XYZ file of C-alpha atoms in Angstrom:
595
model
C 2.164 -7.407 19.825
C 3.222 -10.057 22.033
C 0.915 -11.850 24.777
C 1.709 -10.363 27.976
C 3.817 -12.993 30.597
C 0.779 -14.244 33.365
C 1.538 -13.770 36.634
C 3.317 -16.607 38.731
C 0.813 -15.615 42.069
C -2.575 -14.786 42.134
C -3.989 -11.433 41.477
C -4.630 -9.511 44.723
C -8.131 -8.190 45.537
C -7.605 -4.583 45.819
C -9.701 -1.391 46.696
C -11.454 0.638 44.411
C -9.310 3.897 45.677
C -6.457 1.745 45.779
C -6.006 -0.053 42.666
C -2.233 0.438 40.617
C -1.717 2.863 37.758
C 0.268 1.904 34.873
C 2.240 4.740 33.387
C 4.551 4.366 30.412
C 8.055 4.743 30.740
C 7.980 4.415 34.483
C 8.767 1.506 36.893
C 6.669 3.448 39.838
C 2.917 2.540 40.080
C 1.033 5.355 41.322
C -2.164 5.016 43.010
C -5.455 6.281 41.276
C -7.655 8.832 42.884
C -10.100 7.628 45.159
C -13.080 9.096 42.856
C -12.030 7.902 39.571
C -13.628 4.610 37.967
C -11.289 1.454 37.228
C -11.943 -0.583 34.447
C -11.688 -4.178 35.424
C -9.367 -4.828 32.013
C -7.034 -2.455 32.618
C -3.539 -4.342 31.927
C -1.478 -3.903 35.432
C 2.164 -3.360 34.646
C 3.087 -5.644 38.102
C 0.914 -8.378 37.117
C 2.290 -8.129 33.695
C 5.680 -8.642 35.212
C 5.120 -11.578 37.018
C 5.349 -9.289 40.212
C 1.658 -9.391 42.241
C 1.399 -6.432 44.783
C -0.076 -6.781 48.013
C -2.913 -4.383 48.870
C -1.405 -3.317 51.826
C 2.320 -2.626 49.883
C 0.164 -1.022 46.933
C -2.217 1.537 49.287
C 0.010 4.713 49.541
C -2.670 5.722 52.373
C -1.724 7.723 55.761
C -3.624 5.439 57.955
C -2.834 1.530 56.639
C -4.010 0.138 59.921
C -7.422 1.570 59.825
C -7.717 0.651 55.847
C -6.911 -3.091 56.687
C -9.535 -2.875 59.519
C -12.321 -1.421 57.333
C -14.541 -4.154 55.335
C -13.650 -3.363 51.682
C -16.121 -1.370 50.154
C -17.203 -2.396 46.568
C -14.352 -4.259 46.035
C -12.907 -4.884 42.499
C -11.369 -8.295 41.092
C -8.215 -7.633 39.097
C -8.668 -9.479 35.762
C -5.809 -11.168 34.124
C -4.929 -9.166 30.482
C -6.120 -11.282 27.740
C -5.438 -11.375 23.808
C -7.882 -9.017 23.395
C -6.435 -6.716 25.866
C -3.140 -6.855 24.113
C -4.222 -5.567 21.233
C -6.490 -3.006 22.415
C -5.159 0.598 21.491
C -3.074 2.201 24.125
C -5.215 5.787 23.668
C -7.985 5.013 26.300
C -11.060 7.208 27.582
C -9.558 10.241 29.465
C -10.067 8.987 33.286
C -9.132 11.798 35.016
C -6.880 15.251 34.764
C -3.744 13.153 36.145
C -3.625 11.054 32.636
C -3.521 14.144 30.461
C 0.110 14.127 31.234
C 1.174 11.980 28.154
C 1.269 13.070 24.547
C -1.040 11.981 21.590
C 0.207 8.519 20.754
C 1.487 8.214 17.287
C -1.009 6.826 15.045
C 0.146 3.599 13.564
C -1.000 1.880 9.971
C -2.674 -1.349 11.109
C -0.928 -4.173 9.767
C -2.668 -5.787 6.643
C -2.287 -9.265 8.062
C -2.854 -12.362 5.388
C -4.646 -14.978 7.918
C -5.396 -18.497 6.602
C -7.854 -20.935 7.876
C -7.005 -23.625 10.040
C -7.266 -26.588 7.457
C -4.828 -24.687 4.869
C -2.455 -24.711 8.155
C -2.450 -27.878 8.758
C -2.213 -28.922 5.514
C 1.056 -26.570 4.913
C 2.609 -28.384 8.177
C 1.400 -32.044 6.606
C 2.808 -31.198 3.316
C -0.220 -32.581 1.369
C -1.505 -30.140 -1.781
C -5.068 -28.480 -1.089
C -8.176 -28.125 -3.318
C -9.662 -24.490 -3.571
C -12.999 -24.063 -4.445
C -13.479 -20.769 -6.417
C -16.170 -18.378 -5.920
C -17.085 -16.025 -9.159
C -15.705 -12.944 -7.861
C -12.142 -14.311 -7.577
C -12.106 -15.014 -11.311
C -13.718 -11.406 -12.611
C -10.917 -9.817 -10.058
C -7.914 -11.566 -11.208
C -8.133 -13.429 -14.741
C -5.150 -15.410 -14.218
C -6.039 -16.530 -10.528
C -6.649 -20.006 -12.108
C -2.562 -20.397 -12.564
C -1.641 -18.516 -8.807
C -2.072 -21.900 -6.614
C 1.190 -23.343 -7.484
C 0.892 -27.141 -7.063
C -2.730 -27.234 -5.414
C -5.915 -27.704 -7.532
C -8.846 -25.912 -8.084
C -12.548 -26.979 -8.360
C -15.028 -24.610 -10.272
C -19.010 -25.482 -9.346
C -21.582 -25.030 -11.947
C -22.656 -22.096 -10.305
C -19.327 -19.942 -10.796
C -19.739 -20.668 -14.694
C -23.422 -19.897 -14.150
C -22.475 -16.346 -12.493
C -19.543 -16.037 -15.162
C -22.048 -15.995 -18.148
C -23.953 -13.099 -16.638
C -21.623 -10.865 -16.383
C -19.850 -11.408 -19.506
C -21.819 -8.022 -21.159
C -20.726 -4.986 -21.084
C -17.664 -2.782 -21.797
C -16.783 -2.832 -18.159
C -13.695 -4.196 -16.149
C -15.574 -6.646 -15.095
C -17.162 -7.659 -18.269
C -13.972 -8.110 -19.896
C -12.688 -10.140 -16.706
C -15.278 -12.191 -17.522
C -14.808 -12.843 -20.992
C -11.051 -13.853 -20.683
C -11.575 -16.277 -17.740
C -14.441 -17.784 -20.403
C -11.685 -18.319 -23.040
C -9.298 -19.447 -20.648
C -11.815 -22.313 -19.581
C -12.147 -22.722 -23.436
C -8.669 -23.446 -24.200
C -7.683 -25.619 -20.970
C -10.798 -28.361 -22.164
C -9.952 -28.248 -26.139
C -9.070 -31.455 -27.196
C -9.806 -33.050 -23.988
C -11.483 -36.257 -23.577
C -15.334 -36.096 -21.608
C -14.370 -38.494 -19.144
C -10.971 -36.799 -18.863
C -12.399 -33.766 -17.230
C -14.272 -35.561 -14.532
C -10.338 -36.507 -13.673
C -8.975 -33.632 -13.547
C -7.205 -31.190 -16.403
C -3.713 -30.099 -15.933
C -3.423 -26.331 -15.545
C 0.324 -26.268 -17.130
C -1.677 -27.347 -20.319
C -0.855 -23.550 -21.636
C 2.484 -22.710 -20.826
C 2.095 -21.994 -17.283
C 4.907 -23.852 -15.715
C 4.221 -22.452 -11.701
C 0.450 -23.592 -12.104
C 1.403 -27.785 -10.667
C -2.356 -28.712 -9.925
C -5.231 -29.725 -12.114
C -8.630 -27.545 -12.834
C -11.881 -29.708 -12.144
C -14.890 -28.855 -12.756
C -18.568 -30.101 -10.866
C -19.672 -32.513 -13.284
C -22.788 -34.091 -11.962
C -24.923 -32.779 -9.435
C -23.668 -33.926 -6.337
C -26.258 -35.943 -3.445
C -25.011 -35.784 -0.036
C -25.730 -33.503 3.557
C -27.190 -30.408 2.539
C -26.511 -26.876 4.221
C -28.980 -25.891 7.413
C -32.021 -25.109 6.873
C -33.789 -21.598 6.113
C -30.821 -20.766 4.251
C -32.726 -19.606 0.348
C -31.660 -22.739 -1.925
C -31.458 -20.780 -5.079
C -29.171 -18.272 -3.796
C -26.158 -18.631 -5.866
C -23.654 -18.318 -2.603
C -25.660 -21.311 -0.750
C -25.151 -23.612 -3.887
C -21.535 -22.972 -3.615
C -21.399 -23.311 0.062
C -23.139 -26.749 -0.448
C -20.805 -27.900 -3.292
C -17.883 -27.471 -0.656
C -19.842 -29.136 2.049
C -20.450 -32.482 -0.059
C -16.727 -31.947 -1.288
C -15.637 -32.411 2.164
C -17.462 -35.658 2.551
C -16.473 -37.144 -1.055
C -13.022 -36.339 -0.430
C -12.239 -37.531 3.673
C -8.622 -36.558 4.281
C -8.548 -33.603 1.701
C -8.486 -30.292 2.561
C -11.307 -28.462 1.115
C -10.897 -24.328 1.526
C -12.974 -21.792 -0.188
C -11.794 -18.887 -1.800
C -13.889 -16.224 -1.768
C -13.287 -11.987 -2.188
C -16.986 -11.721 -0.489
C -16.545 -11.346 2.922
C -20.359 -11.630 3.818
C -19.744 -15.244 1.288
C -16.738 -16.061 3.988
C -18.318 -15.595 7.200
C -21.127 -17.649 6.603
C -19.173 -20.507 5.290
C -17.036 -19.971 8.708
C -20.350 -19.857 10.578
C -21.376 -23.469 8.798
C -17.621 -24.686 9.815
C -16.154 -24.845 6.449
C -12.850 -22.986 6.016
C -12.641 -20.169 3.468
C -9.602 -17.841 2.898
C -9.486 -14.229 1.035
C -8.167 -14.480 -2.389
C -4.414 -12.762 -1.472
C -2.599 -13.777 -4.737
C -2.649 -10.488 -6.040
C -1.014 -8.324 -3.307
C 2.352 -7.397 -4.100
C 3.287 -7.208 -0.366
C 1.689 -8.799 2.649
C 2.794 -5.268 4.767
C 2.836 -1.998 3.023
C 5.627 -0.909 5.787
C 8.119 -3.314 3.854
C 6.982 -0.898 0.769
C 10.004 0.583 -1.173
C 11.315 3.930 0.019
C 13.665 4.873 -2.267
C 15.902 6.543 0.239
C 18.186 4.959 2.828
C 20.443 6.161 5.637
C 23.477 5.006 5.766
C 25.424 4.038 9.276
C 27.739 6.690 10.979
C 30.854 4.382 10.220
C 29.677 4.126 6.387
C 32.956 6.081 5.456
C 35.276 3.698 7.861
C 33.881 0.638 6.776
C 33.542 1.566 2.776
C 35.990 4.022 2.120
C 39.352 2.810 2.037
C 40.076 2.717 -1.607
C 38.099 5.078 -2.373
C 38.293 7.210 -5.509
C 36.528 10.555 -6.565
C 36.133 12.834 -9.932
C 33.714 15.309 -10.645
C 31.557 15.414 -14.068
C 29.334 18.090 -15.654
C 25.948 17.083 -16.857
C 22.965 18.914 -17.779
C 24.212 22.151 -16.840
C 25.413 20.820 -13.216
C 28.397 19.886 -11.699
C 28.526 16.968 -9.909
C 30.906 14.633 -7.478
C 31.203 10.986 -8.400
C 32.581 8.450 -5.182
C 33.628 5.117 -6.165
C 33.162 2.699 -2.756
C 34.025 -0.738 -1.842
C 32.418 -2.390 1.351
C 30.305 -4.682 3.219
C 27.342 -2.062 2.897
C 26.743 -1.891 -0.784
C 25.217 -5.086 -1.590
C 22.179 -3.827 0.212
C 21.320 -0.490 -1.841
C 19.719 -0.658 -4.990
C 20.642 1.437 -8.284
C 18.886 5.228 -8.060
C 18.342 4.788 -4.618
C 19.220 8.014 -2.346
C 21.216 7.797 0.471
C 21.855 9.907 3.149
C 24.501 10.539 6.253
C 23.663 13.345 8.853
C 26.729 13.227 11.158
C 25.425 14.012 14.807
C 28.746 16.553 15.535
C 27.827 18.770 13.578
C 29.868 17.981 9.979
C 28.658 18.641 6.924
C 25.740 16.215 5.836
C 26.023 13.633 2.973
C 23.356 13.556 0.577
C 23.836 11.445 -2.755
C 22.410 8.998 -4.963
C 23.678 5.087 -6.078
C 24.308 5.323 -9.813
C 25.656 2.237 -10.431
C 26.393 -1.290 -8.581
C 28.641 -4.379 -9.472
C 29.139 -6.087 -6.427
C 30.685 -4.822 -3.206
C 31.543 -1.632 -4.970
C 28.758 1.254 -5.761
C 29.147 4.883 -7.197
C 27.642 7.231 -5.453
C 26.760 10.655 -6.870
C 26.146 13.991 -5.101
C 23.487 15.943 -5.674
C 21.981 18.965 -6.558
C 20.928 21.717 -3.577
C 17.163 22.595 -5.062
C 16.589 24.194 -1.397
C 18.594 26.970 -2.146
C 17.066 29.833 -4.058
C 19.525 29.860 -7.152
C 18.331 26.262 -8.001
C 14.970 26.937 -7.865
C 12.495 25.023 -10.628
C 9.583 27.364 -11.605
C 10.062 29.406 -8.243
C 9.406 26.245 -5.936
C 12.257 25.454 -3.731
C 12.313 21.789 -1.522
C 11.924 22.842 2.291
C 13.082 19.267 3.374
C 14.479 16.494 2.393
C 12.610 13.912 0.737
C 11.742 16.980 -1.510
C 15.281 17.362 -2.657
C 15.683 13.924 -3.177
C 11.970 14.419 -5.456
C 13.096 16.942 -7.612
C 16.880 15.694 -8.237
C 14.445 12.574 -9.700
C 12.146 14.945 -11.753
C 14.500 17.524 -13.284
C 17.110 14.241 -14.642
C 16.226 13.582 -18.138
C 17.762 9.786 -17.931
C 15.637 9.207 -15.681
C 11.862 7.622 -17.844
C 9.873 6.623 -14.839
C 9.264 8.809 -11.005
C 6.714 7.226 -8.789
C 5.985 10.057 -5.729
C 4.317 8.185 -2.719
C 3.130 10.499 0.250
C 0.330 11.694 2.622
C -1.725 14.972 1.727
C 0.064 18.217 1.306
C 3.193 16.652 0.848
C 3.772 18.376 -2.448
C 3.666 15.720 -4.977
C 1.560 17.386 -7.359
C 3.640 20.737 -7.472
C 6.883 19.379 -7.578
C 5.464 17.227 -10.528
C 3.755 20.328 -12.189
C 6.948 22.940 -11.355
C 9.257 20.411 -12.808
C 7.240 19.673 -15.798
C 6.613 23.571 -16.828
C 10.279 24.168 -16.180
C 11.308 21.841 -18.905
C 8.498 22.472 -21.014
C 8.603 26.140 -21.245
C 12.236 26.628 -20.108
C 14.810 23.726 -21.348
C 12.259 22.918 -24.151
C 12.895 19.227 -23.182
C 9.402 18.100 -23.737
C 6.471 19.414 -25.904
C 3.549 19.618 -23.490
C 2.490 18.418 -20.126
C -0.242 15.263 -20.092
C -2.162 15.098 -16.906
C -4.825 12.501 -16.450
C -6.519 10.581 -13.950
C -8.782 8.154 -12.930
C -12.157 9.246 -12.315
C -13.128 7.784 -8.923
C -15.642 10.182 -6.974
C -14.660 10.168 -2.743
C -18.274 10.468 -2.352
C -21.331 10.121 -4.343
C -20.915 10.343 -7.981
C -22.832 13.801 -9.696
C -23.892 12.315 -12.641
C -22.668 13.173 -16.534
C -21.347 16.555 -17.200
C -21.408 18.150 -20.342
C -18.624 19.125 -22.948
C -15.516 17.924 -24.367
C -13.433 15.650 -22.915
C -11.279 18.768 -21.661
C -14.211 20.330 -20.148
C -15.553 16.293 -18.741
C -12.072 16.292 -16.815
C -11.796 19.725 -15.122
C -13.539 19.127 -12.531
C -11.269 16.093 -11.875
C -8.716 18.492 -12.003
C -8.881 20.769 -9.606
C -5.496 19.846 -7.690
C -4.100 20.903 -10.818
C -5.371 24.493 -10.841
C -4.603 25.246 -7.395
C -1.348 24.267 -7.679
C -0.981 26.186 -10.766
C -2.282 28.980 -9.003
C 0.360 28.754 -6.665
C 2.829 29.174 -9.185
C 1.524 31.606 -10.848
C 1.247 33.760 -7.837
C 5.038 33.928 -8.215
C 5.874 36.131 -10.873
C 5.217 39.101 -10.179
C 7.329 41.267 -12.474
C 4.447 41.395 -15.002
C 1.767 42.939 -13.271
C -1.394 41.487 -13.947
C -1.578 41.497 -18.078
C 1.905 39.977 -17.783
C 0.559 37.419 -15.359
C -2.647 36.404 -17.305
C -0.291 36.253 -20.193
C 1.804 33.552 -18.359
C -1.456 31.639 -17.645
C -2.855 31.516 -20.992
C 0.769 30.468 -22.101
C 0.905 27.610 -19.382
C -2.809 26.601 -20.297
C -1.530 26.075 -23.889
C 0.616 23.783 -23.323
C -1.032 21.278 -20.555
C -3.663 18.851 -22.034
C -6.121 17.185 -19.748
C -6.784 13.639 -21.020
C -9.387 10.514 -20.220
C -7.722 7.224 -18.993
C -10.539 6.047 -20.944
C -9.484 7.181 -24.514
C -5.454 6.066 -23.664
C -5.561 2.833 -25.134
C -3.442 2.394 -28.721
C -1.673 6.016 -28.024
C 1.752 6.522 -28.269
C 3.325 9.587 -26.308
C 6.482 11.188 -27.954
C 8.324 13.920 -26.375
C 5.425 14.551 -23.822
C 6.037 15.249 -19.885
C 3.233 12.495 -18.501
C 1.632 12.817 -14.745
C -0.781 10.072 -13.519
C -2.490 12.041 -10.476
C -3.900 9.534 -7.768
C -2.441 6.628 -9.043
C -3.122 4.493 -6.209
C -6.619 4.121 -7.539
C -5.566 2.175 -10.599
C -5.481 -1.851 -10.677
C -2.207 -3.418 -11.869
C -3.507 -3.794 -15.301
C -4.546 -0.144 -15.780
C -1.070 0.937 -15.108
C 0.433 -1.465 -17.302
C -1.736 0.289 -20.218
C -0.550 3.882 -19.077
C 2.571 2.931 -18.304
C 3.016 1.081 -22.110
C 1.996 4.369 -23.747
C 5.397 6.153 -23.735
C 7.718 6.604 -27.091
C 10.863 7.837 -27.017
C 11.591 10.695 -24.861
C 8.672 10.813 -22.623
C 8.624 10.909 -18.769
C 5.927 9.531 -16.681
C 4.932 10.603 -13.407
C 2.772 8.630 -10.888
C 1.463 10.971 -7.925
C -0.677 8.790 -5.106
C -1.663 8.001 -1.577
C -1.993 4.422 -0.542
C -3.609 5.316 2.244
C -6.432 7.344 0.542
C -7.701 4.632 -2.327
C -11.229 5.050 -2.976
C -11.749 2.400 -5.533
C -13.952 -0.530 -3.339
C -11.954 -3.394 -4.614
C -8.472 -2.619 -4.090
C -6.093 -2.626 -0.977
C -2.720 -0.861 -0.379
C -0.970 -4.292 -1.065
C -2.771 -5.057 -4.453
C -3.313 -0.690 -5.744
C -1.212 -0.554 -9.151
C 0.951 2.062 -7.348
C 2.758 -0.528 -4.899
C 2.840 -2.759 -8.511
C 4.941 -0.581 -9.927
C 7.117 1.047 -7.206
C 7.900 -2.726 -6.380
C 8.346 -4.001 -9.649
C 10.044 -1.133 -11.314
C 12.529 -0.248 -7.905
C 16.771 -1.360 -9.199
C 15.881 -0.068 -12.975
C 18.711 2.148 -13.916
C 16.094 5.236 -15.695
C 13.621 5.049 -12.719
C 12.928 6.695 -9.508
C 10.903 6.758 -6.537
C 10.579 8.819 -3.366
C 8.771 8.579 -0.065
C 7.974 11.935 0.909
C 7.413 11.666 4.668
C 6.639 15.441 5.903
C 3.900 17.440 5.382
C 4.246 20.940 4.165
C 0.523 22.172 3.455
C 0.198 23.638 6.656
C -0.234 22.771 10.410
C -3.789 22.428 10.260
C -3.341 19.970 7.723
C -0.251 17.822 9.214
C -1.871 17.756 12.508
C -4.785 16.535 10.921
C -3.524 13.900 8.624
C -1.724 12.585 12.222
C -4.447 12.667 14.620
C -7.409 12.060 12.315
């Protein structure tokens, strides 16, 4: 949000009864009831403007003579808005009955902002290459953050080796981190001259050609100003903090910044005055808004502008009949191949609803697509009731297409459309053997310890999105009675396996109908591994909620989910969809909004 403009005149010194209302929408400024209390930080919408008030223009009050005459009781000094006040939310304390006129504001995503300190700024204006000084938890996060600096170097104190041989036990994430960042170090110094390192090894040294800086390494211990006192010396953080302290006074001139995923570990090296940064190299987007959506609405004049030599046919595949459009315009270059596209005329025509198949150039074909909100295309008894659905389960019921990723707040039907497709060509078009559903296993709150059984029986309390929904579609046939409906059930049960993302390494799924529930929980790396398990004719389905990711170390920019709906959006056999609407229930939408 912008600074607001200051005022050209100075702020008038108005009454407590009399002081200006800013309503939205609305050039008039009301005056607030005598009674009510006026915060003194309260942006003005005439200062704002440049346009200061008098108090005797601003008092709407039936005897102005008699107010000017009056000393001013408790008076109250208008403050200029600052920064702050600019980016404090608009929803304020409810002030009086007047202000309930205005809706609920719309509850907006805050913006994951990448800031950088002030000496990586001014060294990006000067042009001149930084050093960053890692801290241990950048290296067990991301193995191959030694190569993401691109031509700046990196300095590792003794301490981060130190920390690294701690950890290096284990069969844990972090372990394993670890252990590659130790034989990473290993390879970069082989055959390497002692004095050599003290100058510096080139980080291109293995093949990575991006990676322009060299890797040093604290050599001897270094004698210089030491950090305040009554900070612990053997603290591992202090030591680090110190190394980049004498840094900066070895090396006048060069900017020194530490990079460090600790924020306690940041804002005491900010405290000290030495600059330190977040380690951001692994977020796939700086703002999840710019996120993929996998659907796109085209302009009113799409047909005017693209249409002229047009040419149309219609095909039958998988059981369907379908329109194919041939376009050539200024508009195509922007869409991307399986993305939907949509054209709601505003006069009442007929609305377009289609899907790019196939791009060279300026021209696209565009395909229609199947109605599954009517009744007679119905998968497993579920029908879409809006849009995004439709667009979902066009994705889900196509056998070219390998890959769907479903983004989308709770209860907006991800895991049923995945479960009604996958029964319906399981158990109907016998397109795949069985349904695999798996998951990671990250508690919301605390964890309740081991639970017995097999694997099947570990999971099923992981699983227990799966059985409502399941429920739910059960609860649709009705013809059977209830033998014929526990009969369904057992059949259904028989043919969806609950699996460990623990045991999924070195498997190879053939024929099988693949959904990865709460995928936004994974790290790149873990996705990679599911995602690498598929043999020929397997689906996979990833079902998540960036906004709901309960693993402690990632972020909506760096979750696997936004990995792969980034990397994998253009590919000709994959999908994704936004859905946007909530169709739980009203208690539900409302609360996902206001909440």
């Amino acid at each position: 949000m912008p600074l607001p403009k200051l005022p050209t005149k100075p702020a008038a010194l108005l009454l407590a009864k009399d002081y200006p209302k800013a309503e939205p929408r609305k050039s008039a400024v009301r005056a607030a009831p005598a009674a009510a209390q006026v915060h003194p930080l309260d942006p003005v919408e005439d200062l704002i403007s440049g346009k200061a008030v008098p108090a005797l223009k601003a008092a709407r009050s039936a005897k102005p003579k008699a107010a000017t005459a009056a000393p001013p009781p408790a008076p109250v000094l208008v403050a200029l808005p600052t920064h702050a006040d600019a980016e404090r939310p608009a929803a304020r304390a409810k002030q009086s009955d007047n202000e309930l006129d205005t809706p609920h504001p719309a509850k907006h995503k805050p913006v994951e902002a990448i800031i950088k300190s002030s000496t990586s700024r001014q060294a990006d204006k000067s042009g001149t290459s930084k050093m960053f000084v890692l801290d241990t938890n950048v290296l067990m996060h991301d193995p191959s953050s030694l190569f993401r600096f691109e031509e700046h170097d990196v300095y590792l104190p003794m301490m981060t080796l130190e920390e690294l041989d701690d950890h290096k036990k284990g069969m844990s994430e972090v372990a394993r981190n670890a252990r590659q960042v130790s034989r990473t170090l290993d390879a970069l110094i082989a055959n390497i001259d002692d004095h050599a390192i003290e100058a510096g090894i080139p980080l291109a040294k293995l093949g990575n050609k991006d990676a322009k800086g060299r890797l040093f390494f604290q050599t001897r211990l270094q004698n210089g100003p030491t950090l305040p006192e009554g900070l612990p010396v053997g603290k591992a953080d202090n030591q680090i903090l110190g190394v980049v302290r004498n840094l900066e006074t070895e090396l006048p001139g060069r900017a020194i910044v530490l990079v460090s995923k600790d924020i306690n570990m940041r804002i005491k090296a900010r405290a000290l005055g030495l600059p330190a940064e977040d380690y951001f190299n692994d977020h796939v987007l700086e703002d999840t808004d710019l996120l993929y959506s996998g659907i796109v609405q085209l302009p009113d004049d799409f047909w005017n502008k693209n249409g002229k030599d047009m040419e149309s046919w219609q095909e039958n595949k998988n059981g369907s009949s379908s329109t194919f459009y041939r376009v050539t315009g200024p508009t195509i270059p922007t869409l991307l191949v399986n993305q939907f596209v949509f054209l709601e005329p505003k006069n009442g025509e007929t609305p377009f609803y289609g899907q790019v198949k196939q791009l060279t150039g300026k021209t696209a074909v565009l395909r229609t697509l199947r109605d599954f909100s009517h009744s007679k295309n119905n998968v497993w008894g579920v029908t879409a009731r809006n849009r995004e659905q439709n667009f979902a389960l066009n994705l889900l019921m196509d056998p070219e297409c390998d890959f769907v990723t479903l983004l989308g707040q709770a209860g907006t039907g991800k895991t049923l459309l995945a479960l009604a497709a996958g029964l319906a060509q399981v158990l109907e078009t016998k397109l795949y053997n069985e349904i695999i559903v798996t998951r990671v296993t990250v508690p919301v709150g605390e964890d309740i310890g081991f639970l017995p059984g097999t694997e099947e029986e570990k999971m099923s309390p992981w699983m227990g999105a799966f059985d409502d929904n399941l429920e739910v579609l059960n609860k649709s046939d009705s013809d059977g009675g209830e033998w014929g409906r526990a009969a369904t059930q057992d059949l259904i049960r028989s043919r969806i396996k609950i699996k460990s993302l623990n045991f999924m390494r070195g498997r190879t799924f053939v024929n099988k109908f693949l959904i990865i529930d709460e995928a936004q929980n994974l790290t790149p790396k873990q996705l990679k591994t599911l995602v690498t398990r598929a043999g020929p004719g397997t689906k996979i389905l990833c079902l998540g909620n960036i906004a709901q990711i309960d693993t402690p170390y990632l972020t909506e920019g760096s979750s696997g989910l936004t990995y792969v709906v980034d990397r994998f959006k253009g590919w000709s056999h994959s999908g994704h969809v936004t859905l946007a609407r909530g169709e739980r229930s009203r208690l539900a939408d409302h609360a996902s909004e206001v909440l």
